[in-house]
XYZ file of N, CA and C in Angstrom:
792
model
N 99.589 82.919 1.066
C 99.805 82.104 -0.136
C 99.591 80.479 -0.228
N 100.091 80.302 1.790
C 99.760 78.479 1.906
C 98.720 78.196 2.011
N 97.366 78.904 2.422
C 95.914 78.697 2.663
C 94.947 78.360 1.477
N 95.933 78.432 0.412
C 95.686 78.407 -1.188
C 95.495 77.510 -1.586
N 94.641 76.828 -2.325
C 94.687 75.578 -3.717
C 95.863 75.876 -4.567
N 95.678 74.730 -4.802
C 96.375 74.599 -6.244
C 96.067 75.529 -6.748
N 94.926 75.578 -7.781
C 94.664 75.912 -8.412
C 94.842 77.379 -8.422
N 94.295 77.941 -7.156
C 94.077 78.825 -6.999
C 95.667 79.802 -6.821
N 96.666 78.896 -5.893
C 98.022 79.395 -6.232
C 98.080 79.933 -7.758
N 97.979 78.725 -8.800
C 98.213 79.229 -10.514
C 97.775 79.746 -10.885
N 96.264 80.016 -10.706
C 95.905 81.854 -10.990
C 96.445 83.029 -10.569
N 97.073 82.644 -8.810
C 97.494 84.490 -8.812
C 98.817 84.174 -9.235
N 99.859 83.299 -9.843
C 100.808 83.268 -10.248
C 101.011 83.675 -11.850
N 99.814 83.132 -12.486
C 99.297 83.771 -13.591
C 98.784 85.146 -13.722
N 98.317 85.309 -12.396
C 97.630 86.952 -12.548
C 98.955 88.159 -12.583
N 100.031 87.569 -11.616
C 101.088 87.910 -11.360
C 101.640 88.205 -12.380
N 102.226 87.628 -13.573
C 102.688 87.679 -14.597
C 102.165 88.203 -15.645
N 101.312 88.522 -15.699
C 100.604 89.076 -16.518
C 100.331 90.548 -16.925
N 99.432 90.832 -15.032
C 99.398 92.229 -14.669
C 100.953 93.227 -14.398
N 101.327 92.422 -13.859
C 102.832 92.886 -13.097
C 101.932 93.185 -11.882
N 101.113 93.040 -11.241
C 100.424 93.243 -10.048
C 101.379 92.709 -8.827
N 101.207 93.056 -7.915
C 101.138 92.153 -6.689
C 100.772 91.638 -5.733
N 100.970 90.574 -5.049
C 99.677 89.553 -4.707
C 98.783 89.649 -4.287
N 99.332 91.254 -2.713
C 97.857 91.182 -2.812
C 96.677 92.043 -3.314
N 96.758 92.594 -4.776
C 96.436 93.016 -5.860
C 95.417 91.868 -6.083
N 96.229 91.003 -6.962
C 96.086 89.918 -7.753
C 95.076 88.723 -7.323
N 94.837 88.417 -5.391
C 94.367 88.109 -4.476
C 93.246 88.698 -4.657
N 92.688 90.231 -4.587
C 92.117 91.082 -4.498
C 90.468 90.737 -5.128
N 91.623 91.028 -6.730
C 91.314 90.699 -8.596
C 90.208 89.902 -7.960
N 91.098 88.297 -7.725
C 90.467 87.231 -7.979
C 89.220 86.815 -7.412
N 89.589 87.495 -6.234
C 88.283 87.280 -4.990
C 87.437 87.531 -5.687
N 87.579 88.881 -6.042
C 86.635 90.055 -6.769
C 85.460 89.076 -7.467
N 86.373 88.450 -8.684
C 85.256 87.327 -9.781
C 85.250 86.253 -9.461
N 85.022 86.124 -8.254
C 85.161 84.346 -7.257
C 86.470 83.529 -8.246
N 87.201 83.955 -8.511
C 88.435 83.034 -8.923
C 88.218 82.514 -10.314
N 87.154 83.408 -10.750
C 87.734 83.074 -12.721
C 88.568 83.813 -13.345
N 89.809 83.881 -13.774
C 90.712 84.751 -13.917
C 90.411 85.835 -15.151
N 89.847 85.012 -16.177
C 89.118 86.675 -16.829
C 88.426 87.273 -16.375
N 87.856 87.284 -15.141
C 87.264 88.071 -14.664
C 87.708 89.142 -13.582
N 89.013 88.137 -13.392
C 89.805 88.980 -12.664
C 90.661 90.519 -12.886
N 90.752 89.776 -14.776
C 91.833 91.093 -15.018
C 90.628 92.234 -15.744
N 88.991 91.782 -16.055
C 88.210 92.643 -16.483
C 88.209 94.175 -15.365
N 88.315 93.353 -13.724
C 88.248 93.818 -12.851
C 89.744 94.683 -12.408
N 90.451 94.155 -12.827
C 92.339 95.463 -12.152
C 92.241 96.177 -13.104
N 91.627 96.294 -14.681
C 92.004 96.880 -16.135
C 90.694 97.676 -15.935
N 89.275 97.641 -14.944
C 87.957 98.460 -15.801
C 88.331 99.237 -13.950
N 88.934 98.752 -13.627
C 88.634 99.839 -12.061
C 90.073 100.230 -11.214
N 90.059 101.423 -11.007
C 91.142 101.838 -10.856
C 92.352 101.543 -9.747
N 91.019 101.620 -8.681
C 92.339 101.627 -7.214
C 92.900 100.768 -7.902
N 92.157 99.466 -8.539
C 93.308 98.003 -9.126
C 94.614 98.860 -9.533
N 94.484 99.168 -10.070
C 95.551 99.933 -10.500
C 97.170 100.903 -10.314
N 97.739 100.742 -11.074
C 98.479 102.065 -9.932
C 98.615 103.135 -11.965
N 98.578 104.193 -10.671
C 98.166 105.645 -11.360
C 99.076 105.800 -12.462
N 98.411 106.426 -14.013
C 99.633 106.533 -14.331
C 100.294 108.276 -14.269
N 101.608 108.242 -14.888
C 102.722 109.439 -14.675
C 102.618 110.066 -15.507
N 101.952 111.126 -15.817
C 101.633 111.972 -17.428
C 102.806 112.498 -18.278
N 103.803 112.788 -17.430
C 105.049 112.715 -17.662
C 105.991 111.834 -18.805
N 105.935 110.317 -18.389
C 106.210 109.095 -19.452
C 105.684 109.339 -20.322
N 103.914 109.005 -19.948
C 102.883 109.272 -21.043
C 103.555 110.139 -22.249
N 103.952 111.529 -21.802
C 104.092 112.055 -23.128
C 105.322 111.779 -23.384
N 106.603 111.596 -22.802
C 107.289 110.596 -23.208
C 107.435 109.945 -24.624
N 106.464 108.939 -24.509
C 106.258 107.761 -25.151
C 105.315 108.419 -26.511
N 104.363 109.115 -26.260
C 103.552 109.926 -27.167
C 104.675 110.517 -28.248
N 105.262 111.395 -27.439
C 106.870 111.712 -28.394
C 107.403 111.097 -29.349
N 107.996 110.232 -28.879
C 108.823 109.019 -29.397
C 107.900 108.709 -30.856
N 106.160 108.710 -30.200
C 105.981 108.213 -31.744
C 105.196 108.774 -32.624
N 104.817 110.457 -32.046
C 103.435 111.067 -32.944
C 105.056 111.732 -34.151
N 103.689 112.679 -35.355
C 104.559 112.345 -36.207
C 105.623 112.282 -37.112
N 105.555 111.050 -37.394
C 106.258 110.044 -37.597
C 105.761 110.847 -38.735
N 105.704 109.821 -40.038
C 105.471 109.834 -41.812
C 105.110 109.260 -41.518
N 103.222 108.705 -42.369
C 103.383 107.560 -42.484
C 102.374 107.820 -44.006
N 100.851 106.518 -43.961
C 100.142 107.128 -45.584
C 99.728 108.410 -46.017
N 100.231 109.410 -45.335
C 100.537 110.654 -46.138
C 101.562 111.050 -46.321
N 102.311 110.493 -46.523
C 103.309 111.724 -46.950
C 103.896 111.376 -48.715
N 103.156 110.883 -49.210
C 103.418 111.573 -50.527
C 102.708 111.961 -51.009
N 101.271 112.972 -49.929
C 100.025 113.714 -50.760
C 100.483 114.954 -50.226
N 99.773 115.568 -51.018
C 100.100 117.084 -50.390
C 98.562 117.615 -50.256
N 99.176 117.555 -49.230
C 97.961 117.919 -48.034
C 97.583 119.942 -47.490
N 97.050 120.273 -47.427
C 96.649 121.869 -47.145
C 97.281 121.861 -45.888
N 97.999 123.208 -44.879
C 98.486 123.727 -44.009
C 97.757 123.162 -42.559
N 96.335 122.994 -42.950
C 95.412 122.877 -41.320
C 95.483 121.401 -41.731
N 95.956 120.572 -42.761
C 95.691 119.268 -42.290
C 97.171 118.486 -41.948
N 97.810 119.424 -42.839
C 99.635 118.758 -42.512
C 99.719 119.260 -41.130
N 98.979 120.159 -40.304
C 99.475 120.482 -39.033
C 98.908 119.732 -37.949
N 97.602 119.264 -38.899
C 96.704 118.050 -37.987
C 97.647 117.209 -37.389
N 98.143 116.859 -38.781
C 98.937 115.122 -37.936
C 100.439 114.952 -37.896
N 100.858 116.168 -37.872
C 101.781 116.820 -37.024
C 101.693 116.203 -35.500
N 100.557 116.389 -35.116
C 100.101 116.064 -33.306
C 99.549 114.344 -33.781
N 99.754 113.896 -34.533
C 99.066 112.339 -34.224
C 100.321 111.342 -34.755
N 99.825 110.117 -34.157
C 100.819 109.032 -34.442
C 100.003 108.203 -35.770
N 101.187 108.289 -36.456
C 100.179 107.727 -37.870
C 101.462 106.141 -38.116
N 101.138 106.027 -39.280
C 101.942 104.845 -39.585
C 103.142 104.187 -39.132
N 103.787 105.501 -39.441
C 105.415 104.610 -39.214
C 105.238 104.209 -37.703
N 104.869 105.750 -37.661
C 104.958 105.923 -35.781
C 104.307 104.662 -35.031
N 103.375 104.104 -35.453
C 102.574 102.841 -35.417
C 103.670 101.650 -35.383
N 104.481 101.357 -36.019
C 105.168 100.689 -36.902
C 105.970 100.070 -35.669
N 107.279 101.756 -35.240
C 107.943 101.180 -34.038
C 106.999 101.247 -32.761
N 105.926 101.624 -32.475
C 105.798 100.856 -31.673
C 105.515 99.795 -31.444
N 104.897 98.800 -32.455
C 104.666 97.452 -32.341
C 106.306 97.230 -32.670
N 107.256 97.608 -32.465
C 108.828 96.808 -32.623
C 108.764 96.684 -31.230
N 108.910 98.151 -30.939
C 109.250 98.628 -29.378
C 108.845 97.441 -28.442
N 107.389 96.536 -29.355
C 106.473 95.994 -28.379
C 107.181 94.429 -28.249
N 107.862 94.547 -29.431
C 108.190 93.175 -30.181
C 106.386 92.300 -30.653
N 105.672 92.997 -31.273
C 104.118 92.369 -32.216
C 104.740 93.230 -34.210
N 104.030 91.915 -34.569
C 103.661 92.542 -35.410
C 102.800 93.443 -35.626
N 103.185 94.546 -36.917
C 102.061 95.584 -37.046
C 100.478 94.990 -37.859
N 101.036 93.631 -38.170
C 99.947 93.400 -38.868
C 99.232 91.977 -37.988
N 99.769 91.792 -36.169
C 99.042 90.939 -35.654
C 98.029 91.515 -34.726
N 96.955 90.598 -34.489
C 95.566 91.364 -33.852
C 95.438 92.149 -33.038
N 96.541 91.873 -32.066
C 96.701 92.312 -31.230
C 96.589 94.340 -31.727
N 97.028 94.291 -32.336
C 97.114 95.918 -32.702
C 95.671 96.352 -32.773
N 95.278 95.397 -33.227
C 93.415 96.457 -33.048
C 92.827 95.442 -32.272
N 93.472 95.246 -31.450
C 92.883 95.245 -29.447
C 93.388 96.521 -29.386
N 94.455 97.005 -29.490
C 94.712 97.861 -28.707
C 94.381 99.346 -29.492
N 93.692 99.301 -30.628
C 93.681 100.268 -31.338
C 91.693 100.357 -30.851
N 91.671 98.901 -30.481
C 89.804 99.327 -29.667
C 89.976 99.898 -28.619
N 90.857 99.320 -27.527
C 90.815 100.356 -25.923
C 91.695 101.490 -26.658
N 92.105 102.219 -27.379
C 92.487 103.636 -27.835
C 90.970 104.130 -28.383
N 89.851 103.528 -29.110
C 89.107 104.157 -29.036
C 89.474 104.828 -30.881
N 90.085 104.147 -31.465
C 90.559 104.451 -32.606
C 89.611 105.316 -33.513
N 89.744 105.836 -34.314
C 88.275 106.578 -35.062
C 89.539 105.638 -36.754
N 90.709 105.877 -36.772
C 90.435 105.354 -37.996
C 91.982 104.765 -37.786
N 92.565 103.416 -39.295
C 93.484 102.498 -38.687
C 94.795 103.052 -39.253
N 95.471 103.345 -38.011
C 96.652 103.449 -38.353
C 97.394 104.465 -38.448
N 96.311 105.305 -36.925
C 96.473 106.803 -36.938
C 95.848 106.916 -35.507
N 97.126 107.498 -33.973
C 95.872 107.775 -33.513
C 96.185 109.286 -32.362
N 95.167 109.357 -32.638
C 95.148 111.383 -31.828
C 95.688 110.983 -30.694
N 96.703 112.087 -30.542
C 97.003 112.076 -28.931
C 96.378 111.962 -27.420
N 94.979 112.525 -28.019
C 93.326 112.360 -26.859
C 93.265 110.500 -26.937
N 93.773 110.302 -28.101
C 92.995 108.005 -27.862
C 93.925 107.969 -27.221
N 95.098 108.210 -28.099
C 96.780 107.461 -26.718
C 96.620 107.491 -25.495
N 97.012 109.098 -25.248
C 96.608 108.932 -23.578
C 95.300 108.775 -22.665
N 94.210 108.975 -23.854
C 93.107 107.501 -22.956
C 92.987 106.588 -23.362
N 93.543 106.265 -23.907
C 93.434 104.725 -24.036
C 94.364 104.303 -22.501
N 95.151 104.758 -23.037
C 96.291 103.723 -22.008
C 96.346 104.334 -20.526
N 95.825 105.358 -20.503
C 95.568 105.925 -18.888
C 94.414 104.939 -18.410
N 93.541 104.643 -19.643
C 92.682 103.791 -18.942
C 93.386 102.214 -18.682
N 94.401 101.797 -19.668
C 95.170 100.613 -19.033
C 95.647 100.729 -17.556
N 95.910 101.643 -17.702
C 97.261 101.879 -16.731
C 98.175 101.632 -16.624
N 98.279 102.249 -17.982
C 100.005 101.910 -18.712
C 100.599 103.369 -18.901
N 102.054 103.732 -18.555
C 102.679 104.562 -18.806
C 103.671 104.831 -19.661
N 104.882 103.394 -19.362
C 106.048 102.734 -19.614
C 106.078 101.567 -20.528
N 106.952 101.891 -21.731
C 107.180 100.932 -22.868
C 106.935 99.011 -21.949
N 107.561 99.319 -21.094
C 107.061 97.998 -19.824
C 105.803 97.722 -19.760
N 105.309 98.196 -19.011
C 103.757 98.700 -18.672
C 103.046 97.842 -20.558
N 103.691 98.509 -21.240
C 102.581 98.363 -22.604
C 103.137 96.637 -22.862
N 104.526 95.981 -22.200
C 104.468 95.092 -22.720
C 104.006 93.927 -22.215
N 104.133 94.072 -20.893
C 103.125 93.196 -19.918
C 101.450 93.194 -20.759
N 101.114 93.755 -21.239
C 99.464 93.768 -21.496
C 99.438 92.829 -22.595
N 100.472 92.565 -23.448
C 99.992 92.138 -24.319
C 99.327 90.770 -23.743
N 99.385 89.927 -23.180
C 99.086 88.421 -23.083
C 97.124 89.077 -22.634
N 97.377 90.053 -22.172
C 95.889 90.020 -21.939
C 95.243 90.532 -23.118
N 95.442 91.288 -23.836
C 95.323 91.808 -25.138
C 94.485 90.237 -25.268
N 95.682 89.184 -25.935
C 95.248 88.257 -26.574
C 94.045 87.289 -25.568
N 93.876 87.436 -24.937
C 93.060 86.600 -24.120
C 90.603 87.869 -23.721
N 91.704 88.596 -24.446
C 90.350 89.314 -24.498
C 89.614 88.898 -25.480
N 90.369 88.489 -26.905
C 89.570 87.724 -27.957
C 89.074 86.729 -27.583
N 89.325 85.949 -26.219
C 88.712 85.041 -25.903
C 87.656 85.049 -25.875
N 86.660 86.090 -25.200
C 85.836 86.936 -24.256
C 84.757 86.705 -25.386
N 83.408 85.843 -25.553
C 82.159 86.395 -26.579
C 82.127 87.875 -26.520
N 82.233 88.611 -25.706
C 81.126 89.923 -25.408
C 82.082 90.313 -26.428
N 83.677 90.496 -25.447
C 84.650 91.582 -26.223
C 85.080 91.303 -27.824
N 85.061 89.766 -27.667
C 85.434 89.934 -29.610
C 84.180 90.492 -30.178
N 82.788 90.160 -30.310
C 81.831 90.889 -30.457
C 82.184 92.310 -30.783
N 82.427 92.644 -29.642
C 82.432 94.337 -29.326
C 83.426 95.179 -30.541
N 85.124 94.038 -30.221
C 86.328 94.176 -31.322
C 86.054 94.417 -32.775
N 84.927 92.899 -33.224
C 84.220 92.571 -34.167
C 83.772 93.644 -35.130
N 83.129 94.649 -34.331
C 81.922 95.798 -34.972
C 83.102 96.355 -34.421
N 83.636 97.539 -33.577
C 84.502 98.384 -33.808
C 85.004 98.728 -34.663
N 86.014 97.016 -35.534
C 86.779 96.994 -36.813
C 86.121 97.021 -38.113
N 84.743 97.330 -38.088
C 84.179 98.084 -39.467
C 84.803 99.084 -40.092
N 84.227 100.304 -38.491
C 84.032 101.679 -38.658
C 85.806 101.609 -38.870
N 86.661 101.903 -37.927
C 88.547 101.472 -38.168
C 89.133 100.919 -39.005
N 88.528 100.391 -40.084
C 89.457 99.861 -41.267
C 88.943 100.998 -42.222
N 87.557 101.291 -42.448
C 87.041 102.198 -43.707
C 87.687 103.281 -44.058
N 86.996 103.955 -44.738
C 88.550 105.172 -45.510
C 87.124 106.200 -44.840
N 88.037 107.599 -44.524
C 87.435 108.596 -44.006
C 86.223 109.135 -44.849
N 85.421 108.668 -44.725
C 84.052 110.034 -45.761
C 83.080 108.653 -45.589
N 83.206 107.799 -46.087
C 83.119 106.339 -46.438
C 82.441 105.898 -45.603
N 81.234 105.181 -46.063
C 79.710 104.278 -45.928
C 80.424 102.608 -45.433
N 80.867 102.546 -46.419
C 80.935 101.067 -46.531
C 82.421 101.020 -46.424
N 82.750 99.248 -46.606
C 83.908 98.940 -46.360
C 84.308 98.318 -47.365
N 86.142 98.525 -47.763
C 86.320 97.907 -49.209
C 86.252 97.327 -49.658
N 86.059 96.000 -50.266
C 85.542 94.312 -50.517
C 87.504 93.712 -49.620
N 88.708 94.676 -50.117
C 89.404 93.814 -50.031
C 90.151 94.021 -48.755
N 90.076 95.395 -48.414
C 90.090 95.428 -46.782
C 89.543 95.090 -45.690
N 88.015 94.402 -46.603
C 86.781 93.961 -45.432
C 87.423 91.812 -45.149
N 88.014 91.178 -46.834
C 88.244 90.295 -46.752
C 89.734 89.888 -46.372
N 90.239 90.712 -45.896
C 91.575 90.939 -45.152
C 91.446 91.387 -43.068
N 90.088 92.108 -43.240
C 89.928 91.804 -41.759
C 88.653 90.661 -41.364
N 88.695 90.014 -41.877
C 88.034 88.845 -42.327
C 88.602 87.774 -41.530
N 89.563 87.714 -42.204
C 90.722 86.238 -42.136
C 91.854 86.886 -41.127
N 91.893 87.694 -41.061
C 92.054 88.634 -39.690
C 91.769 87.552 -38.095
N 90.666 88.125 -38.234
C 89.337 88.331 -37.292
C 88.856 86.809 -37.438
N 88.414 85.898 -37.700
C 88.436 84.242 -38.221
C 89.488 83.501 -38.220
N 90.534 83.639 -37.812
C 91.769 83.230 -37.699
C 91.575 83.097 -35.734
N 90.959 84.192 -35.347
C 90.707 83.584 -33.951
C 89.508 83.458 -33.959
N 88.296 83.403 -33.808
C 87.578 82.624 -34.136
C 87.692 81.198 -34.964
N 87.860 81.126 -35.603
C 88.235 79.922 -36.348
C 86.575 79.334 -36.768
N 86.218 80.445 -37.572
C 84.501 80.105 -38.520
C 85.451 79.522 -39.483
N 84.847 77.880 -40.401
C 85.436 77.033 -41.447
C 84.934 77.865 -42.785
N 84.198 78.358 -42.610
C 84.011 78.784 -44.022
C 84.394 79.993 -44.482
N 84.988 80.779 -43.767
C 85.190 81.823 -44.194
C 86.842 81.775 -45.506
N 86.718 80.790 -45.486
C 87.920 80.930 -46.960
C 86.694 81.086 -48.398
N 85.579 80.196 -47.908
C 84.790 79.946 -49.150
C 83.791 81.515 -48.922
N 83.972 82.293 -47.875
C 82.992 83.378 -48.059
C 83.947 84.480 -48.875
N 85.129 84.213 -48.842
C 86.339 85.173 -49.278
C 85.983 84.997 -50.478
N 86.279 82.892 -51.065
C 85.941 83.124 -52.827
C 84.680 83.544 -53.440
N 83.786 83.491 -52.519
C 82.230 83.630 -52.564
C 82.167 85.350 -53.078
N 82.848 85.967 -51.806
C 83.302 87.708 -52.852
C 83.334 87.750 -53.840
N 84.780 87.721 -54.312
C 85.499 87.734 -55.220
C 85.122 87.607 -56.710
N 84.345 86.827 -56.391
C 83.595 86.040 -57.485
C 82.330 86.193 -57.955
N 81.932 86.537 -56.963
C 80.316 87.428 -57.889
C 79.946 88.477 -57.056
N 80.139 88.961 -55.530
C 80.141 90.952 -55.425
C 81.322 91.434 -55.880
N 82.448 91.314 -55.325
C 83.011 92.531 -56.049
C 82.633 94.129 -55.397
N 81.899 94.278 -54.496
C 81.883 95.203 -54.073
C 82.308 95.612 -52.600
N 81.915 97.317 -52.363
C 82.207 97.268 -51.443
C 81.088 96.826 -50.108
N 81.908 96.367 -49.188
C 80.903 95.871 -47.515
C 79.915 96.601 -46.565
N 78.907 96.165 -46.621
C 77.811 97.507 -45.927
C 78.094 97.119 -44.131
N 77.882 98.094 -43.527
C 77.654 97.647 -41.931
C 77.581 96.542 -41.777
N 75.747 96.561 -42.123
C 75.007 95.557 -41.564
C 74.856 94.097 -42.042
N 75.618 94.105 -44.158
C 76.457 92.833 -43.655
C 77.176 92.296 -43.200
N 78.087 93.515 -42.846
C 79.064 92.639 -41.655
C 78.798 92.103 -40.133
N 77.893 93.007 -39.521
C 77.735 92.704 -38.137
C 77.212 91.009 -38.521
N 76.031 91.287 -39.628
C 75.304 90.116 -39.487
C 75.931 88.975 -39.947
N 77.280 88.703 -40.532
C 78.082 87.859 -40.849
C 78.117 87.407 -39.284
N 78.790 87.513 -38.537
C 79.721 87.517 -37.416
C 78.319 86.649 -36.690
N 77.264 87.079 -36.628
C 76.061 86.414 -35.901
C 75.409 85.203 -36.524
N 76.020 85.541 -38.537
C 75.736 83.860 -39.355
C 76.573 82.786 -38.730
N 78.175 83.385 -38.670
C 78.932 82.665 -38.018
C 78.838 81.949 -36.423
N 78.919 82.419 -36.051
C 77.670 82.069 -34.896
C 76.430 81.359 -34.569
N 76.282 80.988 -35.042
C 75.019 80.743 -34.517
C 74.397 79.635 -35.869
N 75.115 79.563 -37.069
C 74.742 79.120 -38.397
C 75.621 77.304 -37.720
N 75.165 76.279 -38.500
C 76.648 75.252 -38.170
C 76.975 75.149 -39.470
N 78.500 74.790 -39.711
C 78.851 74.813 -41.215
C 78.597 73.778 -42.482
N 77.449 72.808 -41.700
C 77.463 72.181 -42.996
C 75.633 72.853 -43.436
N 75.520 74.063 -42.441
C 74.018 74.290 -42.946
C 72.877 74.040 -42.714
N 73.033 72.956 -41.551
C 71.845 72.314 -40.841
C 70.748 73.047 -40.352
N 70.824 73.891 -39.585
C 70.105 74.475 -39.043
C 70.117 76.267 -40.194
N 70.011 76.385 -40.642
C 69.912 77.677 -42.009
C 68.642 77.942 -41.897
N 68.050 79.038 -41.766
C 66.428 78.999 -41.809
C 66.269 79.861 -42.985
N 66.011 80.011 -44.682
C 65.807 80.593 -45.361
C 65.214 81.780 -45.294
N 63.888 81.708 -44.761
C 63.458 82.478 -44.163
C 63.751 83.386 -43.425
N 65.277 83.689 -42.999
C 65.669 84.313 -41.360
C 65.998 85.246 -42.618
N 65.841 86.610 -41.331
C 66.759 87.828 -41.999
C 67.806 87.867 -42.280
N 68.032 87.274 -42.322
C 69.635 87.385 -43.309
C 69.598 88.024 -43.946
N 71.150 89.368 -44.342
C 70.984 90.285 -45.917
C 71.604 89.382 -47.141
N 70.793 90.052 -48.071
C 70.715 89.241 -49.355
C 71.888 88.403 -49.695
N 73.660 89.159 -49.228
C 74.757 88.377 -49.012
C 74.987 87.739 -48.740
N 74.307 87.009 -47.679
C 74.594 85.505 -46.943
C 73.589 85.001 -47.753
N 72.693 85.279 -47.729
C 70.826 84.339 -48.811
C 72.345 83.877 -50.129
N 73.114 84.852 -50.232
C 73.489 83.963 -52.179
C 74.170 83.495 -51.724
N 75.797 83.859 -50.980
C 76.254 83.107 -50.457
C 76.162 81.687 -49.939
N 74.739 81.339 -48.846
C 74.218 80.229 -49.190
C 73.831 78.696 -50.138
N 73.438 79.948 -51.664
C 73.246 79.203 -52.355
C 74.678 78.516 -53.180
N 75.379 79.638 -52.900
C 76.679 79.935 -53.962
C 77.291 78.364 -53.500
N 76.901 78.163 -52.081
C 78.309 77.190 -50.861
C 77.426 76.085 -52.133
N 75.653 75.677 -51.821
C 75.182 74.861 -52.728
C 75.348 74.166 -53.799
N 75.868 75.271 -54.809
C 76.013 75.140 -56.164
C 76.898 74.366 -56.751
N 77.931 74.442 -55.169
C 79.365 74.133 -56.138
C 79.600 73.159 -55.019
N 78.261 72.188 -53.714
C 78.993 71.215 -53.608
C 79.554 71.391 -52.394
N 79.864 72.828 -52.365
C 81.031 72.587 -50.450
C 80.282 72.513 -49.178
N 79.324 71.955 -49.604
C 78.252 72.008 -47.928
C 78.423 70.866 -47.829
N 79.327 69.950 -46.599
C 79.924 68.701 -45.828
C 77.905 67.886 -45.262
């Protein structure tokens, strides 16, 4: 490694610290990504040849530690078939235990990123297939490896494309089963969580507007279009196009800001 520049050596050390990979693998991944650190993470985690193979026995031990814990369904009388289904799932209490093991707050946005990797259908639930599939894709079969990935999960939120995917995933993940829309309180909580990372200056005004003027569930179209609005329209609204194809709720939000003198 003595032939590398100082910046390259620093990247190798960062890569090893986050992934737990060997120096040889770190060099391969960084060279494959033209020495872009984020790209090297993508190479490492998306190509099996860079990852150690997961041990199914270790995965089974992890799964058994968290599955079948009572969760949000504990006080509900359920049919036998449904109860049996939940016995084989990781529910809210199991996920809380997992977060404790990972030294992560259950309300931390990292739990959303983990759920995105597992392609979880519902908040506070992991099926065995989701749990195994997600961890195998990440090359994780122990708590130690899981904990080592936490910095990588955080780094993914800084990637524009991945943030968009995580944002859009959050709508289906957070809504109640069988519902097409997302409950307003849940949507507000998710926006505050997501835009704390994206740092959209108007998120508080948006949430205030919804509570004052809307007070209804949020559609998928509004959810997805708000990210585009936050990404492309200046907080001063100087480049806002009133003739644009924004959902009516966003147009009403602009009117609300104007009427209340909230525009800088």
